[in-house]
Tab-separated table of C-alpha atoms in Angstrom:
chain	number	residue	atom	x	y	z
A	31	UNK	CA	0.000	0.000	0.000
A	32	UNK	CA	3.001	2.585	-0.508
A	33	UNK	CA	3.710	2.100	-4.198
A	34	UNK	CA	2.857	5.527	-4.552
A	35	UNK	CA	5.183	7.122	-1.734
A	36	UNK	CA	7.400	9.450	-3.327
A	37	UNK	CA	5.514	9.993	-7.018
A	38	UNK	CA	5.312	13.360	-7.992
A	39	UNK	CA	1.759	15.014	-8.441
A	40	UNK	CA	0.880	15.895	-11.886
A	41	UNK	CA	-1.389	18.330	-13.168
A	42	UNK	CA	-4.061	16.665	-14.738
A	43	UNK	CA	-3.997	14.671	-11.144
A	44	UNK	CA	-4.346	18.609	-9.178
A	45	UNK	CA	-7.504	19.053	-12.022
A	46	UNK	CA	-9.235	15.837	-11.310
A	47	UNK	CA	-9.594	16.189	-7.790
A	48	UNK	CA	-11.924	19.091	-5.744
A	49	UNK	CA	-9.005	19.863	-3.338
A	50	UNK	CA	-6.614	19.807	-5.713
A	51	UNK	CA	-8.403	21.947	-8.088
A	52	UNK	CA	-9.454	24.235	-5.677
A	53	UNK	CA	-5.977	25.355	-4.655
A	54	UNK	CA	-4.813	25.554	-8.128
A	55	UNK	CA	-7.973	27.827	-9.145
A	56	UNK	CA	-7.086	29.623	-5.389
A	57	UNK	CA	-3.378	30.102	-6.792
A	58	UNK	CA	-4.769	31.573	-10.369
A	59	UNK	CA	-6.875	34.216	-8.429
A	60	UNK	CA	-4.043	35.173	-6.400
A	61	UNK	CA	-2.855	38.806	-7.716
A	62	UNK	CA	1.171	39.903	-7.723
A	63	UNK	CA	1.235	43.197	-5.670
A	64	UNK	CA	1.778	45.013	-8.609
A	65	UNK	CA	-1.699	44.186	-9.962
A	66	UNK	CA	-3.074	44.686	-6.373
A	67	UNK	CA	-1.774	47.990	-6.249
A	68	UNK	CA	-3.071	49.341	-9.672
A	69	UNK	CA	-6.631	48.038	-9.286
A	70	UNK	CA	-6.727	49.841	-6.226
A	71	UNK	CA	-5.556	52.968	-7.396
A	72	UNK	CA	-8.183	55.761	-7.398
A	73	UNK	CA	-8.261	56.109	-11.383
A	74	UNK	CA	-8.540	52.075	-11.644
A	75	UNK	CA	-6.447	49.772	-13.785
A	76	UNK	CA	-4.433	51.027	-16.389
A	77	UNK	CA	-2.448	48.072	-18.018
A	78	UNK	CA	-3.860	45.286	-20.017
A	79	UNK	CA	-2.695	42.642	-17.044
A	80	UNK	CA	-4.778	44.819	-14.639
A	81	UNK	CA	-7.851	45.136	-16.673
A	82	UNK	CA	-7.575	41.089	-16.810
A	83	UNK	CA	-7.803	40.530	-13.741
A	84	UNK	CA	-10.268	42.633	-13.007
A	85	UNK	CA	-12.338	40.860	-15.386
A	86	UNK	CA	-11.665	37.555	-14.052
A	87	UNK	CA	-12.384	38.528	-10.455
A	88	UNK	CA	-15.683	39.684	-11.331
A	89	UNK	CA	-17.021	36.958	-14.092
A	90	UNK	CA	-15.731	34.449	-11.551
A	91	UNK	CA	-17.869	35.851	-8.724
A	92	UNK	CA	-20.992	36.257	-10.740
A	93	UNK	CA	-20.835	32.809	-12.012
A	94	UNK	CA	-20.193	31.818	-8.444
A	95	UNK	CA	-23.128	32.934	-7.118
A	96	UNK	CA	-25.124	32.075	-9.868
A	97	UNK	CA	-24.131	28.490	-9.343
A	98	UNK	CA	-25.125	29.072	-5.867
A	99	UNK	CA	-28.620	30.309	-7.019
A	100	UNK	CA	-28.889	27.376	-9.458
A	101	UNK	CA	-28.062	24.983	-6.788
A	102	UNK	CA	-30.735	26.690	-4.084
A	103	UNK	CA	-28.354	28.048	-1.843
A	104	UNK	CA	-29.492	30.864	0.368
A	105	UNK	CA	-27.278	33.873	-1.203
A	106	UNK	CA	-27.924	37.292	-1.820
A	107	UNK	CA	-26.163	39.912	-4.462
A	108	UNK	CA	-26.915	43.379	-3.754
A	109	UNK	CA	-26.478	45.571	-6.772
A	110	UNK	CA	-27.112	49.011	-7.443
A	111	UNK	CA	-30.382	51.209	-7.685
A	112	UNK	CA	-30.198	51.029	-11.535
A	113	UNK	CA	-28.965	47.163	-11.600
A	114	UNK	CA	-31.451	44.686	-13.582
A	115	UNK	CA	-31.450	40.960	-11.607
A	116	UNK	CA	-29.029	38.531	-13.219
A	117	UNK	CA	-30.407	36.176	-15.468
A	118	UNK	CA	-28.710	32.276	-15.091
A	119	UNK	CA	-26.342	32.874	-17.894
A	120	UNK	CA	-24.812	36.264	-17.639
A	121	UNK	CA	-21.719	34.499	-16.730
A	122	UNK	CA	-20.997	30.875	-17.034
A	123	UNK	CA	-17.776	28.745	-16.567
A	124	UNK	CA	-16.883	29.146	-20.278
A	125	UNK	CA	-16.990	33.062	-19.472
A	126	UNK	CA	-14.787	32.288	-16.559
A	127	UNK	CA	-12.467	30.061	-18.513
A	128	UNK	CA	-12.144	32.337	-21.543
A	129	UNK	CA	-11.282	35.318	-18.962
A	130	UNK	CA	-8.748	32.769	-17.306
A	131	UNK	CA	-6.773	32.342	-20.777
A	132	UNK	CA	-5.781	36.040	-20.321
A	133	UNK	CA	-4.075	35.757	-17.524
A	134	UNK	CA	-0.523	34.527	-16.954
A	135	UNK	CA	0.239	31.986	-14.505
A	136	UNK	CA	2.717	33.676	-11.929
A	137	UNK	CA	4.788	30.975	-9.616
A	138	UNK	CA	3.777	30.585	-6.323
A	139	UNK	CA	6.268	30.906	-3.055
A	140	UNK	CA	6.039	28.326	-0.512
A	141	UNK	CA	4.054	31.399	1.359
A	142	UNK	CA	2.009	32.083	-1.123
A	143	UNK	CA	1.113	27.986	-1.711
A	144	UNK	CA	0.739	27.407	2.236
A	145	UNK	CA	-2.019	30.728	2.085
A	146	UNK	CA	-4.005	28.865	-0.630
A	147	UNK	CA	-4.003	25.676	0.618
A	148	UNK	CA	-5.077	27.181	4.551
A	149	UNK	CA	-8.075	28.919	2.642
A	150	UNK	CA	-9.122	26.051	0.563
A	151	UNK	CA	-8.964	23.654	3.688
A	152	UNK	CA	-10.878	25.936	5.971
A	153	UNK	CA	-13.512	25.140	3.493
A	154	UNK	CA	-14.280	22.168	2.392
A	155	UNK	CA	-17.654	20.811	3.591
A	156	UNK	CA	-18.685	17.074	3.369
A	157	UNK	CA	-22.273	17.874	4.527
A	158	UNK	CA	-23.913	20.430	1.629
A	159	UNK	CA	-23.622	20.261	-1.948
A	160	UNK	CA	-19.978	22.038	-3.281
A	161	UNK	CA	-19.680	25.790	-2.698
A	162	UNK	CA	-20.412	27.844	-6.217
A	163	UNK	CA	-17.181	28.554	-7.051
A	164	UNK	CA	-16.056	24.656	-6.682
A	165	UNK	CA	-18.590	23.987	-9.428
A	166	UNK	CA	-17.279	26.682	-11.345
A	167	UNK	CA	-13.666	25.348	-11.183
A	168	UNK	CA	-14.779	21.807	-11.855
A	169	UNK	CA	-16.337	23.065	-14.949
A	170	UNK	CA	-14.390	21.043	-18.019
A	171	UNK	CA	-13.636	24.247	-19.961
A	172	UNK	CA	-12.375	25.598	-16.222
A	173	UNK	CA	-10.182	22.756	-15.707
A	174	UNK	CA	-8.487	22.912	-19.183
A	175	UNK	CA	-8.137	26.923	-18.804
A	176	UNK	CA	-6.157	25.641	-15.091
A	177	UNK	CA	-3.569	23.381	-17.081
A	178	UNK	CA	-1.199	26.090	-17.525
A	179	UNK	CA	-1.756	27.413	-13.357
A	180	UNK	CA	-0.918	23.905	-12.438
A	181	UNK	CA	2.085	23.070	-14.392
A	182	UNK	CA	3.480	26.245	-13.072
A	183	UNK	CA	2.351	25.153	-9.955
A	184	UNK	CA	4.221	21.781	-10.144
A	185	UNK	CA	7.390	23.384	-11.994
A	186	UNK	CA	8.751	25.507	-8.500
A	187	UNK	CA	9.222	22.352	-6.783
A	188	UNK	CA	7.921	23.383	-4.054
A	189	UNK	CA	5.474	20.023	-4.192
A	190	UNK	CA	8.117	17.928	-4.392
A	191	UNK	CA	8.195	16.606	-1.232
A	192	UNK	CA	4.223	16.543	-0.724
A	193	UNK	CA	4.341	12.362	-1.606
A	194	UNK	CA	7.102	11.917	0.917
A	195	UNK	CA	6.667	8.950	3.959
A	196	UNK	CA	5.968	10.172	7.572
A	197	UNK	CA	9.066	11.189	9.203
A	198	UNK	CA	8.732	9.673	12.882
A	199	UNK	CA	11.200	12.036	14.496
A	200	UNK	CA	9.048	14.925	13.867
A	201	UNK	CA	5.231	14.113	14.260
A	202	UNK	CA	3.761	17.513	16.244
A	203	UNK	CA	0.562	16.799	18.274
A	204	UNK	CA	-1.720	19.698	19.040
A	205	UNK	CA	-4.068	20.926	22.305
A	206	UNK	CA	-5.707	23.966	21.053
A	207	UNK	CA	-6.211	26.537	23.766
A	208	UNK	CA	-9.475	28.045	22.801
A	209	UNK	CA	-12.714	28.326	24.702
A	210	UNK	CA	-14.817	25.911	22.727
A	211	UNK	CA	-12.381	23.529	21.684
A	212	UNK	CA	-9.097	21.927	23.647
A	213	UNK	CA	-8.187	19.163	21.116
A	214	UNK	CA	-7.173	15.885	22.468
A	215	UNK	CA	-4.772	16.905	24.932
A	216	UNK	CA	-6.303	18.992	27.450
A	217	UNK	CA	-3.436	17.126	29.908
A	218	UNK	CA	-0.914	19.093	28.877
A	219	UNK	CA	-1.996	22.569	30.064
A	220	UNK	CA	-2.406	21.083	33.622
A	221	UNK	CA	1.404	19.904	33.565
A	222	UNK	CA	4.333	22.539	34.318
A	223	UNK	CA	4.867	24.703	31.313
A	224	UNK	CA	8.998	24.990	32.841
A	225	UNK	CA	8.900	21.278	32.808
A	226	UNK	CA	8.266	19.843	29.630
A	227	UNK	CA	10.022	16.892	30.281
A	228	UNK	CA	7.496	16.091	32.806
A	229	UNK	CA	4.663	16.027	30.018
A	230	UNK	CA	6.172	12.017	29.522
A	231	UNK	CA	5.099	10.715	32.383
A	232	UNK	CA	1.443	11.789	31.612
A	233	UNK	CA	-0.427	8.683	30.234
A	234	UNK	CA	-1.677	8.586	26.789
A	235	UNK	CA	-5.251	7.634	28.627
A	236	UNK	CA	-5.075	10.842	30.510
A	237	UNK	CA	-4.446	12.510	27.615
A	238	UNK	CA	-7.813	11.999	25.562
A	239	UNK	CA	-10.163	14.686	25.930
A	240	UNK	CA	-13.137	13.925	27.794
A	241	UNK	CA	-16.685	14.882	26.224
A	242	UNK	CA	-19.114	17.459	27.759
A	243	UNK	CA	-21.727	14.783	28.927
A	244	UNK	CA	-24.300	17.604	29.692
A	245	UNK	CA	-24.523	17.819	25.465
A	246	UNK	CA	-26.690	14.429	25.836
A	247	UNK	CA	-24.266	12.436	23.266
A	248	UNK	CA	-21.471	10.170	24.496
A	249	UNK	CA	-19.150	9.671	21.738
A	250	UNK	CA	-16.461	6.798	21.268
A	251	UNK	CA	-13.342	7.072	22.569
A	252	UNK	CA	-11.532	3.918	21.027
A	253	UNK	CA	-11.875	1.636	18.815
A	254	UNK	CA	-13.935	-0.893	19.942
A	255	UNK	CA	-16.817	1.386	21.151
A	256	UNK	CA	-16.906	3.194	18.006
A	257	UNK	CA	-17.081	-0.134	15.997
A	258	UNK	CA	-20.247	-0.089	18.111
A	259	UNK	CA	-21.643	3.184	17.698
A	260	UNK	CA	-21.230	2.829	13.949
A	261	UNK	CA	-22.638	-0.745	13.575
A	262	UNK	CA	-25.652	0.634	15.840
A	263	UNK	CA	-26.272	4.029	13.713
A	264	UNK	CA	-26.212	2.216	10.734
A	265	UNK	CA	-28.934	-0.847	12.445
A	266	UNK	CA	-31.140	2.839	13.227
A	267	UNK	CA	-30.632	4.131	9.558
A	268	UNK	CA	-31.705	0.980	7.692
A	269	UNK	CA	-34.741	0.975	10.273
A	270	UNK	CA	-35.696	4.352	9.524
A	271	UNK	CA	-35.148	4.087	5.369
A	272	UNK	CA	-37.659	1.281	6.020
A	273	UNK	CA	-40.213	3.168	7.099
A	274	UNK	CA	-39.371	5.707	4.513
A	275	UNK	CA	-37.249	4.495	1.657
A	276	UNK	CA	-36.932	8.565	0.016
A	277	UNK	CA	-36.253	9.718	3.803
A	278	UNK	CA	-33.629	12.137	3.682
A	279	UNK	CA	-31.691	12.061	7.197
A	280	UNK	CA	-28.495	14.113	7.647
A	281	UNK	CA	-25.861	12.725	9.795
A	282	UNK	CA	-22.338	12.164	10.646
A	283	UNK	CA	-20.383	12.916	7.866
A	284	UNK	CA	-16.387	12.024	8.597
A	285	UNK	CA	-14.707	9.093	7.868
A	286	UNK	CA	-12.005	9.286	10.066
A	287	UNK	CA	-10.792	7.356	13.195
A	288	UNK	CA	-12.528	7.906	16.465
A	289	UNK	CA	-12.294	10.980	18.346
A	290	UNK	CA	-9.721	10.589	21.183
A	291	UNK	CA	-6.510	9.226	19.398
A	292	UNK	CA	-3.727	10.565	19.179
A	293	UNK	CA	-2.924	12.871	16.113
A	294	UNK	CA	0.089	14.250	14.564
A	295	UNK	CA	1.668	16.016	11.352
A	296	UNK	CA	4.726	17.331	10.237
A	297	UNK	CA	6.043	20.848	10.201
A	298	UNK	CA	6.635	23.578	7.091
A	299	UNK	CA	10.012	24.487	6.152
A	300	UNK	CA	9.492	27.213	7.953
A	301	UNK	CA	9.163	25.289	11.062
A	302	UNK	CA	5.379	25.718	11.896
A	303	UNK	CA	3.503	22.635	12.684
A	304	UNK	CA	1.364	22.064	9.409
A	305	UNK	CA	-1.574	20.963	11.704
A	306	UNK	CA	-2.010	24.613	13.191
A	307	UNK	CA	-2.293	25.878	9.675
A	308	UNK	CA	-4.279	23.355	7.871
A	309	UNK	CA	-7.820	22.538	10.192
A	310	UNK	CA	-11.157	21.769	8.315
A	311	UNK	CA	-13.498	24.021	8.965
A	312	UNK	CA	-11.219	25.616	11.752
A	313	UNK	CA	-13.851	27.691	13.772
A	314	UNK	CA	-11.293	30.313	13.949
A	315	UNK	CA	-8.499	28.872	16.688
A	316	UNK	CA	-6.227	31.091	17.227
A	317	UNK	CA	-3.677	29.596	20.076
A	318	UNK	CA	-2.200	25.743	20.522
A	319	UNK	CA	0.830	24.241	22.412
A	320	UNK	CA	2.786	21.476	20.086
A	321	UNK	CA	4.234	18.314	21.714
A	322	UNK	CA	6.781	16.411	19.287
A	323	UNK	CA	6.326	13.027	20.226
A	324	UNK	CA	8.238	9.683	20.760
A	325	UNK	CA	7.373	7.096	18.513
A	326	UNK	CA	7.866	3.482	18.836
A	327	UNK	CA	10.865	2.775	16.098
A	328	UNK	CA	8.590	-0.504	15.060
A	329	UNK	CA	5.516	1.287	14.483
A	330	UNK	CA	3.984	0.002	11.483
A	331	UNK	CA	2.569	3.246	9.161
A	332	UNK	CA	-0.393	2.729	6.469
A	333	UNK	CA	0.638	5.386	3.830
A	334	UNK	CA	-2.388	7.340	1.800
A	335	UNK	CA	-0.790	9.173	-1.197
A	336	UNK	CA	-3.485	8.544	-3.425
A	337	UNK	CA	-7.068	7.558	-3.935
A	338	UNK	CA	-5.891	3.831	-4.614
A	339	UNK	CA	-3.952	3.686	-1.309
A	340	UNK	CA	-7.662	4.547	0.463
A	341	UNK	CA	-9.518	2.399	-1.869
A	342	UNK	CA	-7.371	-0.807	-0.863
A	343	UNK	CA	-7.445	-0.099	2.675
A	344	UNK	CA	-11.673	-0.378	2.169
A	345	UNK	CA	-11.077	-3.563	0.497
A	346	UNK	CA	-9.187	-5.394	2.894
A	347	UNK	CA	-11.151	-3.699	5.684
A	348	UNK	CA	-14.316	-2.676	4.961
A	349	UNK	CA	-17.323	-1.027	6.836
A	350	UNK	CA	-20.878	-0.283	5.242
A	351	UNK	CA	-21.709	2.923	6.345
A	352	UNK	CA	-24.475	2.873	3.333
A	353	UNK	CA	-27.768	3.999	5.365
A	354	UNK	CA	-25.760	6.408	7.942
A	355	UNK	CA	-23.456	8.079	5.059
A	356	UNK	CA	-26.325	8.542	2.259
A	357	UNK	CA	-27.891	11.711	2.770
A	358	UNK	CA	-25.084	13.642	3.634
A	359	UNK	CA	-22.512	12.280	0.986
A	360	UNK	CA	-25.628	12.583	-1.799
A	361	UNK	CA	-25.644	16.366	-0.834
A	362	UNK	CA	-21.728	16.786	-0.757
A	363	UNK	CA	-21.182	14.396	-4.250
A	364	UNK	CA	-24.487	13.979	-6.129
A	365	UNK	CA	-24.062	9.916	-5.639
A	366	UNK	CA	-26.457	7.537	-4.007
A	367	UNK	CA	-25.602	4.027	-3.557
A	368	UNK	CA	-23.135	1.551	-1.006
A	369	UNK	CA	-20.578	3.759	0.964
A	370	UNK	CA	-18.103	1.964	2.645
A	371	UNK	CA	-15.102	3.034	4.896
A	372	UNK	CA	-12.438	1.620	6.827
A	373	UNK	CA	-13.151	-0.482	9.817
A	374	UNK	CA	-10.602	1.695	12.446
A	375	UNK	CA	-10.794	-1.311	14.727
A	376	UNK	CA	-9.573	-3.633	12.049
A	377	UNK	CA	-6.630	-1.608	10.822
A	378	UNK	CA	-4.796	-1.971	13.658
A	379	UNK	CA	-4.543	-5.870	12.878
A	380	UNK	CA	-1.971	-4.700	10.492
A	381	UNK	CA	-0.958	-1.248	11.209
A	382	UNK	CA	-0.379	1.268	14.106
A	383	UNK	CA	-0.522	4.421	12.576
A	384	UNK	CA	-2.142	6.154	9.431
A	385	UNK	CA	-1.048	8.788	7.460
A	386	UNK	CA	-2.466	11.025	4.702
A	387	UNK	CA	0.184	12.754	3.130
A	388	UNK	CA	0.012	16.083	1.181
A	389	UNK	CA	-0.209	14.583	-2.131
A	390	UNK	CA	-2.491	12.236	-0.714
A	391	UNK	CA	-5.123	14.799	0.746
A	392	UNK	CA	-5.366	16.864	-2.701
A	393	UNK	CA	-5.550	13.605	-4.676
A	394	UNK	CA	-8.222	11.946	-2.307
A	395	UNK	CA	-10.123	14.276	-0.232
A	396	UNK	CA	-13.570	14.825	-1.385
A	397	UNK	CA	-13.571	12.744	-4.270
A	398	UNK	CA	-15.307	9.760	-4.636
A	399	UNK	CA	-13.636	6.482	-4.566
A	400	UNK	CA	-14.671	3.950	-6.999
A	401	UNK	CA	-14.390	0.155	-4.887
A	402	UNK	CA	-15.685	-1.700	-7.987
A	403	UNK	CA	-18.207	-4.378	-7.220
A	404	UNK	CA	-19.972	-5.423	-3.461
A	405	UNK	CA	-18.199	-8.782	-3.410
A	406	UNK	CA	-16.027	-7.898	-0.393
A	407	UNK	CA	-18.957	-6.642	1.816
A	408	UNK	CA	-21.642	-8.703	2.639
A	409	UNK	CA	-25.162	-6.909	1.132
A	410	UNK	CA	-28.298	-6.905	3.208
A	411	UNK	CA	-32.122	-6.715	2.365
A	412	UNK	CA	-32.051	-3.741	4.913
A	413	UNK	CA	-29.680	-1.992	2.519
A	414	UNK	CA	-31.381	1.218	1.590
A	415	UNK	CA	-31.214	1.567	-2.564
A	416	UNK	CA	-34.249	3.643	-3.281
A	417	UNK	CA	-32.632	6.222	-6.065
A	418	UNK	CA	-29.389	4.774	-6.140
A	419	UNK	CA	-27.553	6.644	-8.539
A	420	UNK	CA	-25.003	3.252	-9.641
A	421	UNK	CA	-24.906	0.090	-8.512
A	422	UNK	CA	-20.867	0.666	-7.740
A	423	UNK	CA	-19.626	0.893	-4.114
A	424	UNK	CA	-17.153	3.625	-3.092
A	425	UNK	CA	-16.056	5.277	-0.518
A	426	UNK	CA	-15.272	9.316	0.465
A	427	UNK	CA	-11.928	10.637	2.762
A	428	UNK	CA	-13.880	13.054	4.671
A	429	UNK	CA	-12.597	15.477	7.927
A	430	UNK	CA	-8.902	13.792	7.657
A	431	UNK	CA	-6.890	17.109	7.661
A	432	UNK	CA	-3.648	17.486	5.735
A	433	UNK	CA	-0.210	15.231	6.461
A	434	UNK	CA	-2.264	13.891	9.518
A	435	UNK	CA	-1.522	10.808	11.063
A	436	UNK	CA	-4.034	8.918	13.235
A	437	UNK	CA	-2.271	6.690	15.623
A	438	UNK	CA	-4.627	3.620	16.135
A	439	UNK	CA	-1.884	1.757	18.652
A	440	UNK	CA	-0.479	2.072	21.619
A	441	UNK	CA	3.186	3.664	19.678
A	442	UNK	CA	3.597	7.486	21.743
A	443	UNK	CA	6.181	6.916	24.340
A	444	UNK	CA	6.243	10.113	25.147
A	445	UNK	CA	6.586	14.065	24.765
A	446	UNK	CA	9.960	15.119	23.933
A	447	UNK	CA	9.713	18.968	22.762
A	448	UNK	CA	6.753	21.494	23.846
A	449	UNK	CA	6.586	24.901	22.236
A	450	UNK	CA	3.304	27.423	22.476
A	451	UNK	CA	1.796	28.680	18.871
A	452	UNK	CA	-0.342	31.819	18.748
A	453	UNK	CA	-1.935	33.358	15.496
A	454	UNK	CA	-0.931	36.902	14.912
A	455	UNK	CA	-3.958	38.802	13.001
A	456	UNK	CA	-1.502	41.820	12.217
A	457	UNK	CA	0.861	39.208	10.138
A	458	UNK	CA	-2.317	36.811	9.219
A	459	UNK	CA	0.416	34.276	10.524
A	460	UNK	CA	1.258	31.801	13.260
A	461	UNK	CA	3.989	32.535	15.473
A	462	UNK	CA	5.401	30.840	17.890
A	463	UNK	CA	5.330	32.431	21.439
A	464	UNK	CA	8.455	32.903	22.917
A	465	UNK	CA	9.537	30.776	26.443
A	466	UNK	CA	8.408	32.208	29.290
């Protein structure tokens, strides 16, 4: 499962995925200074590159919200006095695509390419059908205008090392010290801040964050009582699609480990933990302490770089989420039919830890994952199929944040490095917070 460690991403493979094709689109929008400056000059742009993408910028956010509109989301355009109401195609994606081709791709810095990929991250939804401007950029006369973005994208080499294998020594778990959220280590803001070293002796059971039971739900905390919640949410789906076959129930809509294990990712160049930069739909933290942690040298690592390294791990371990996923995944991907994921408590019968690389997040996330036929799960009367879109069964990576590793064993030893992160608004960056 880690033939594809190490392969470059290509463009067409950016284009074919939502993430991936959202932060090349993000990357085309982005303006050099130069452009930013004239277009905000008081007697407006003056040079053709200007006046392009001015153009763009406003074609693309027309035909944004008109895909909105289309789709019934609740948005609102407020025009002038003398404005008449736009009709569905006074700009479509081949009006955004043509405006595209007269603009010249500008290569990114690793700044500017961490910046995109923060904003496209902070929103991506699983729950509610794609945001307008997603469906612009997926458009096919979008993604062939984006070629030329994502080969110059691909030629800094500054993705390079996006495919690489999880480096043990430096795997950064967060506690995020924020009023409505404290991660999964709320243990180590009890433990001396001048004693880091004393963080190791703090067991990894102490560690997991403990669930306000006065919000009526208890969730899972490992993986054998999540392998029960799941089986018993998807027993109370098929019960209710019985009753009503066309029922449409939201629901959970993650396919990630249980809440409760330990997490991790790697840091930037820079130095910054990727994990305080790159959050699904972040809720605006602003403030986390990192713990590098001590890994077991024998840990055994499933590697994601690619949709076929999630689709295999379905295979060998799968879990029909079908009932309890349909709704929700219908909304976020237009397809009805079997959903499976990966049983989390069968996993760890062959590895300790997973991780979805860079590479592997834009490839995978939010696409769906073609398993091929049912033969490896076993198929049940109960099955809901009313409207089933294909008779195929796949499978969605859904709330797994970038370069994160879920660590389904018992493989952190320990705490071995501590240091406090804090956003700074004025610099729209992290920054770590000096000792005290």
């Amino acid at each position: 499962m880690t033939a594809s460690e190490n392969r470059q991403l290509t463009a067409e493979e950016l284009l074919a995925s939502p993430r991936g094709r959202s932060l090349v689109f993000t990357i085309a929008s982005q303006m050099p200074e130069r452009i930013e400056r004239e277009l905000s000059a008081d007697d407006g742009p003056q040079t053709d590159a200007a006046r392009a993408y001015a153009e763009f910028n406003e074609t693309t956010f027309i035909a944004a919200y008109l895909q909105d509109r289309a789709h019934g989301a609740a948005v609102v355009m407020y025009q002038g006095p003398d404005t008449t109401e736009l009709e569905d195609d006074d700009a479509l994606p081949a009006d955004v695509a043509e405006k595209l081709g007269h603009i010249s791709p500008v290569s990114p810095t690793q700044e500017d390419l961490e910046d995109a990929l923060a904003e496209v991250i902070s929103g991506a939804m699983y729950w509610q059908p794609p945001h307008g401007g997603d469906l612009v950029a997926g458009a096919p006369e979008v993604r062939q205008a984006l070629i030329p973005f994502a080969e110059t994208i691909l030629a800094t080499g500054l993705l390079d090392g996006w495919s690489r294998p999880l480096d043990r020594d430096n795997q950064w778990a967060l506690a995020w010290d924020d009023s409505e959220d404290k991660g999964v280590l709320p243990a180590v803001y009890s433990a001396d801040p001048e004693n880091p070293a004393a963080l190791a002796e703090v067991s990894r059971d102490d560690m997991v964050a403990p669930f306000d039971p006065s919000s009526g739900v208890v969730m899972p905390q490992n993986l054998k009582g999540w392998l029960a919640w799941m089986l018993t949410a998807e027993t109370d789906y098929r019960h209710d699609f019985a009753q009503d076959p066309f029922e449409e129930v939201s629901g959970e809509w993650w396919s990630i480990p249980p809440f409760g294990l330990w997490t991790s990712t790697d840091c930037w160049p820079k130095g910054t933990p990727i994990g305080v930069d790159l959050v699904e739909d972040d809720c605006g933290l602003e403030r986390a302490r990192a713990c590098r942690l001590e890994i077991r040298t024998e840990a055994r690592i499933c590697e994601i770089h690619a949709p076929d390294d999630w689709a295999e791990l379905c295979r060998r371990y799968p879990l029909d989420v079908s009932a309890q996923r349909r709704y929700v995944w219908s909304e976020a991907t237009g397809r009805k039919g079997r959903w499976v994921i990966p049983d989390w408590s069968r996993v760890t019968e062959e590895f300790d830890g997973v991780h979805v690389s860079l590479a592997g997040y834009l490839r995978t996330a939010g696409a769906v994952i073609d398993l091929g036929d049912a033969n490896f799960i076993e198929d049940s009367p109960s099955r809901p199929t009313a409207g089933d879109t294909d008779e195929r069964t796949a499978s969605l990576m859904a709330g797994w944040n970038p370069d994160t590793t879920y660590w389904l064993g018992d493989v952190v030893t320990g705490i071995a490095e501590v240091a406090e992160w804090a956003y700074d608004d004025d610099a729209d960056a992290w920054r770590q917070v000096p000792p005290r």
